[in-house]
PDB file of C-alpha atoms in Angstrom:
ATOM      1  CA  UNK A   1       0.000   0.000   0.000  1.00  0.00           C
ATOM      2  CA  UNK A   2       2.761   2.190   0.923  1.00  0.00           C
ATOM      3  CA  UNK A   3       4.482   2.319  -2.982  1.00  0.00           C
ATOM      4  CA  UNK A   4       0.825   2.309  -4.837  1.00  0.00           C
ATOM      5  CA  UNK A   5      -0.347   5.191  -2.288  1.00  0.00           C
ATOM      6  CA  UNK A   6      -4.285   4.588  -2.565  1.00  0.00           C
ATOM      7  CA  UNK A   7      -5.881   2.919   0.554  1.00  0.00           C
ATOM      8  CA  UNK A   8      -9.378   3.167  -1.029  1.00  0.00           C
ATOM      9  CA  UNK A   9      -8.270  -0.306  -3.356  1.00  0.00           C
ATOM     10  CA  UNK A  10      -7.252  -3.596  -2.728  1.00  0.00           C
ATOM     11  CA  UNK A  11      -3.712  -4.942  -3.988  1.00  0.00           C
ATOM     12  CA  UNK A  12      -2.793  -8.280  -4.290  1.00  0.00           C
ATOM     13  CA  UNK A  13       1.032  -8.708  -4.566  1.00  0.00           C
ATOM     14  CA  UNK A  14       2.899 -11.422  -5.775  1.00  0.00           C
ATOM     15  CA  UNK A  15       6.871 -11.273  -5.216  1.00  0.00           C
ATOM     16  CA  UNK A  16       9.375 -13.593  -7.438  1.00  0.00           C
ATOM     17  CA  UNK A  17      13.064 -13.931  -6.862  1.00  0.00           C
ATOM     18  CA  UNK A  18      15.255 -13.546  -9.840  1.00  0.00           C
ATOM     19  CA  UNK A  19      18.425 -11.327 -10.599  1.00  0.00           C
ATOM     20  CA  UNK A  20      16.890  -8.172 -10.764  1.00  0.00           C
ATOM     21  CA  UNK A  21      19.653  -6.659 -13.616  1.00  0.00           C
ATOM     22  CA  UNK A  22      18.510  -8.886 -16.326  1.00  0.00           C
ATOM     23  CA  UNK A  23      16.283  -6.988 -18.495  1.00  0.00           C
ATOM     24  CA  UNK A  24      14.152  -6.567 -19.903  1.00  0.00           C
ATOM     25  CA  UNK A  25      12.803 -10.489 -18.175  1.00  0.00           C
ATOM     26  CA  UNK A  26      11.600 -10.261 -14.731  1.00  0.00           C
ATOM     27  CA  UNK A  27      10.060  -6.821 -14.520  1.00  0.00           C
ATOM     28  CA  UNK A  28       7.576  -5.548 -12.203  1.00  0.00           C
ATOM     29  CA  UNK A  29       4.075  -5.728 -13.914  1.00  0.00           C
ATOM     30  CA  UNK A  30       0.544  -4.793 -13.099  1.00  0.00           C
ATOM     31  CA  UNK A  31      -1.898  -7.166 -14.554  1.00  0.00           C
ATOM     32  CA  UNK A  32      -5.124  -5.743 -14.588  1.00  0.00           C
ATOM     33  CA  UNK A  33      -6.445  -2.342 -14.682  1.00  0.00           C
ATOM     34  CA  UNK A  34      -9.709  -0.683 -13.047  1.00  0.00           C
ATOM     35  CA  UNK A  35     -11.930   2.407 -14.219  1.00  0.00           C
ATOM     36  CA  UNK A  36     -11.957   4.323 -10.960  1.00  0.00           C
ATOM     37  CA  UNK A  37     -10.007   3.691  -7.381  1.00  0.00           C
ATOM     38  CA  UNK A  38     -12.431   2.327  -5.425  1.00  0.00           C
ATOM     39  CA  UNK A  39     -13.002  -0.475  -2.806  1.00  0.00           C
ATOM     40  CA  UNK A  40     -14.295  -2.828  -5.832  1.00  0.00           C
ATOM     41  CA  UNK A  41     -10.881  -2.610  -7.795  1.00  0.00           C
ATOM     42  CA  UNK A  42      -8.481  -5.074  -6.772  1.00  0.00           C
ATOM     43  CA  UNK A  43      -4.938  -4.496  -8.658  1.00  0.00           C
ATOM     44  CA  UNK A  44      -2.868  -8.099  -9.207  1.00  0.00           C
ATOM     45  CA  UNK A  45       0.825  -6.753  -9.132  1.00  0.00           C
ATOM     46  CA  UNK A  46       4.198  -8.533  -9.108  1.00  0.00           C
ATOM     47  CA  UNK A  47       7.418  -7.375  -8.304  1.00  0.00           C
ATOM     48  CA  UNK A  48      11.024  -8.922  -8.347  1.00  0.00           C
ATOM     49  CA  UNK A  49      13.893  -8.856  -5.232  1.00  0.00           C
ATOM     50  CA  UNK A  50      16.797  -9.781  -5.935  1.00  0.00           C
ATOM     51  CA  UNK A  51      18.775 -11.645  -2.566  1.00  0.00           C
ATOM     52  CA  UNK A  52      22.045 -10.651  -2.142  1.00  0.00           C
ATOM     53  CA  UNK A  53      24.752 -12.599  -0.064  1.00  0.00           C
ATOM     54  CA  UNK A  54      28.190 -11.972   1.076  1.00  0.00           C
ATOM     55  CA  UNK A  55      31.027 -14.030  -1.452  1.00  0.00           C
ATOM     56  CA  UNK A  56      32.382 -16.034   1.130  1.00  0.00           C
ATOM     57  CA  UNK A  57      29.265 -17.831   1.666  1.00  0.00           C
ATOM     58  CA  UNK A  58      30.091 -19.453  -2.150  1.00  0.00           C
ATOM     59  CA  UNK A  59      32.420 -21.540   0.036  1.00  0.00           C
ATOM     60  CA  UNK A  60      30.072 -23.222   2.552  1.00  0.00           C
ATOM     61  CA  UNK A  61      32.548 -22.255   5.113  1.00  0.00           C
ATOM     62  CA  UNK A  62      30.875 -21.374   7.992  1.00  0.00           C
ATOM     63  CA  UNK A  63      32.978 -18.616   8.418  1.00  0.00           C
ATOM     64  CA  UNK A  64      30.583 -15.910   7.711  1.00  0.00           C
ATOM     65  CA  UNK A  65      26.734 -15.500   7.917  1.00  0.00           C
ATOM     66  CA  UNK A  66      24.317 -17.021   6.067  1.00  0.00           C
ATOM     67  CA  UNK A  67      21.637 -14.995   5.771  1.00  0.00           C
ATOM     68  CA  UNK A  68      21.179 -11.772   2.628  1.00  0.00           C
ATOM     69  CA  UNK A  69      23.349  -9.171   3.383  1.00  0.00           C
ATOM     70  CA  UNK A  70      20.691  -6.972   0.692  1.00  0.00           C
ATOM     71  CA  UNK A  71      17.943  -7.261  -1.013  1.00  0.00           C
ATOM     72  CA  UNK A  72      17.537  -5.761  -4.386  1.00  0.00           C
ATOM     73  CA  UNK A  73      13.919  -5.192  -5.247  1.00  0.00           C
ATOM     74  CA  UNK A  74      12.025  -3.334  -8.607  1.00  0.00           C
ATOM     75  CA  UNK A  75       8.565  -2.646  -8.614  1.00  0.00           C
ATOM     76  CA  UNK A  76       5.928  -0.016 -10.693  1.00  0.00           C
ATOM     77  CA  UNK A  77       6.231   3.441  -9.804  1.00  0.00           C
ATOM     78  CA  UNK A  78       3.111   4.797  -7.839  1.00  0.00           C
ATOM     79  CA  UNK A  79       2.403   6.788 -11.020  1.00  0.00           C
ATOM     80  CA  UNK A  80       1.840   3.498 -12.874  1.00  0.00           C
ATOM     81  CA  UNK A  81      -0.270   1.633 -10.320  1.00  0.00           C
ATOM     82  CA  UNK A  82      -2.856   5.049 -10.208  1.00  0.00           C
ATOM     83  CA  UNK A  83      -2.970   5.450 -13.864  1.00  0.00           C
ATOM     84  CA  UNK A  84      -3.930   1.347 -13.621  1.00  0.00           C
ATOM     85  CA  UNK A  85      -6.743   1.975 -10.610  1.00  0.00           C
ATOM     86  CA  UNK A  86      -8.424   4.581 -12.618  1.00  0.00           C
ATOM     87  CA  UNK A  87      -6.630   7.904 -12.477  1.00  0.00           C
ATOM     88  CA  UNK A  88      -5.578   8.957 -16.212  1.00  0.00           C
ATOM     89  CA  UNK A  89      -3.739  11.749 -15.188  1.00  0.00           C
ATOM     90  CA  UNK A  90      -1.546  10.775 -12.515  1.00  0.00           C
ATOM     91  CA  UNK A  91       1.917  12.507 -12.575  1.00  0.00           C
ATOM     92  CA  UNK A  92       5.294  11.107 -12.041  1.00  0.00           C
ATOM     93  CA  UNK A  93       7.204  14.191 -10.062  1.00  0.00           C
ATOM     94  CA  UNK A  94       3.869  14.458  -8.021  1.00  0.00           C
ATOM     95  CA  UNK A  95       3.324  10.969  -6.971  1.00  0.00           C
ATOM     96  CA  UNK A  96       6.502   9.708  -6.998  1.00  0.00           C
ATOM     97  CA  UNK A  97       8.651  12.389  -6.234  1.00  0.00           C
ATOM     98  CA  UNK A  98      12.486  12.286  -5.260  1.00  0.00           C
ATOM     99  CA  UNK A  99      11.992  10.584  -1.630  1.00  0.00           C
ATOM    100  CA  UNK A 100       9.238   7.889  -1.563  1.00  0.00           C
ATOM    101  CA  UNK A 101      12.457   5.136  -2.207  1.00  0.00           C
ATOM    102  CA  UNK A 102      13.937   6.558   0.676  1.00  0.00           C
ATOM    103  CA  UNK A 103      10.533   6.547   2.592  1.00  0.00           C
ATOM    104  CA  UNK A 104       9.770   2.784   1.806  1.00  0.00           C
ATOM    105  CA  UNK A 105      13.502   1.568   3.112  1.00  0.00           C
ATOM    106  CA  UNK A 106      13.201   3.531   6.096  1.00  0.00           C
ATOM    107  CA  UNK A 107       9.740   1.891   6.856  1.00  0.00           C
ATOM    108  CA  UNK A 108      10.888  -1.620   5.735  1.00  0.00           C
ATOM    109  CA  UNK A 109      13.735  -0.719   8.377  1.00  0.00           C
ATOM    110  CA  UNK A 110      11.621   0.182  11.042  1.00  0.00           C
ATOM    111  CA  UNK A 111       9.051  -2.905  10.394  1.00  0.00           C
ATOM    112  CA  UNK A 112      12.697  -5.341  10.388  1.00  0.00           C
ATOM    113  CA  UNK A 113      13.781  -3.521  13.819  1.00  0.00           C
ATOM    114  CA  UNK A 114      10.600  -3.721  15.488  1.00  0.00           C
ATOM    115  CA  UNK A 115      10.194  -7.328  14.221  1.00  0.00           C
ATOM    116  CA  UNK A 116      13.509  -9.027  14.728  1.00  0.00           C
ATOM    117  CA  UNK A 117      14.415 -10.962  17.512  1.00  0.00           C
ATOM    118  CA  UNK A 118      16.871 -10.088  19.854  1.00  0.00           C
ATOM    119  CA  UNK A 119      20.374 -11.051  19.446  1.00  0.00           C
TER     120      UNK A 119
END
């Protein structure tokens, strides 16, 4: 909800793993479109992330964590998922402006902190 920015419609979001630098396979898409965003359009979206781990875990060593050290992850601008729930003349510097990336991470980071266990 956060990236499409209209709480009036329902999303239903599929994620798939894949290396997020080949293009132009495994892009973001929006599936369906609606005529106006209300509660009865339900948008099917996908978007890719991309796990990233640290090298030394090629080796099966044990020596370093196992876990993604990043994840890389594409999806449609919020300019793309409005103009696909209905609004024709959605535009880019308005809805998507120069910080929403920045706003996302730091609420994915907040969600991981508050949701983590403790160490």
């Amino acid at each position: 909800k956060m990236m499409g920015g209209l709480t009036d419609i329902t999303y239903t979001v599929t994620n798939s793993f894949h290396p997020v630098w080949k293009i132009p396979f495994h892009l973001p898409h929006i599936y369906n479109n609606c005529t106006a965003p209300t509660p009865a359009c339900n948008l099917n979206i996908t978007t890719v992330a991309q796990n990233v781990y640290e090298e030394l875990d090629k080796l099966d060593t044990g020596f370093t964590y196992v876990s993604a050290h990043e994840i890389r992850a594409k999806m449609k601008s919020r300019q793309a998922v409005e103009v696909a729930a209905g609004i024709t003349n959605a535009n880019f510097n308005q809805t998507d402006g120069a910080s929403l990336c920045a706003r996302i991470n730091e609420l994915a980071y907040q969600y991981a902190l508050k949701n983590a266990g403790s160490r």
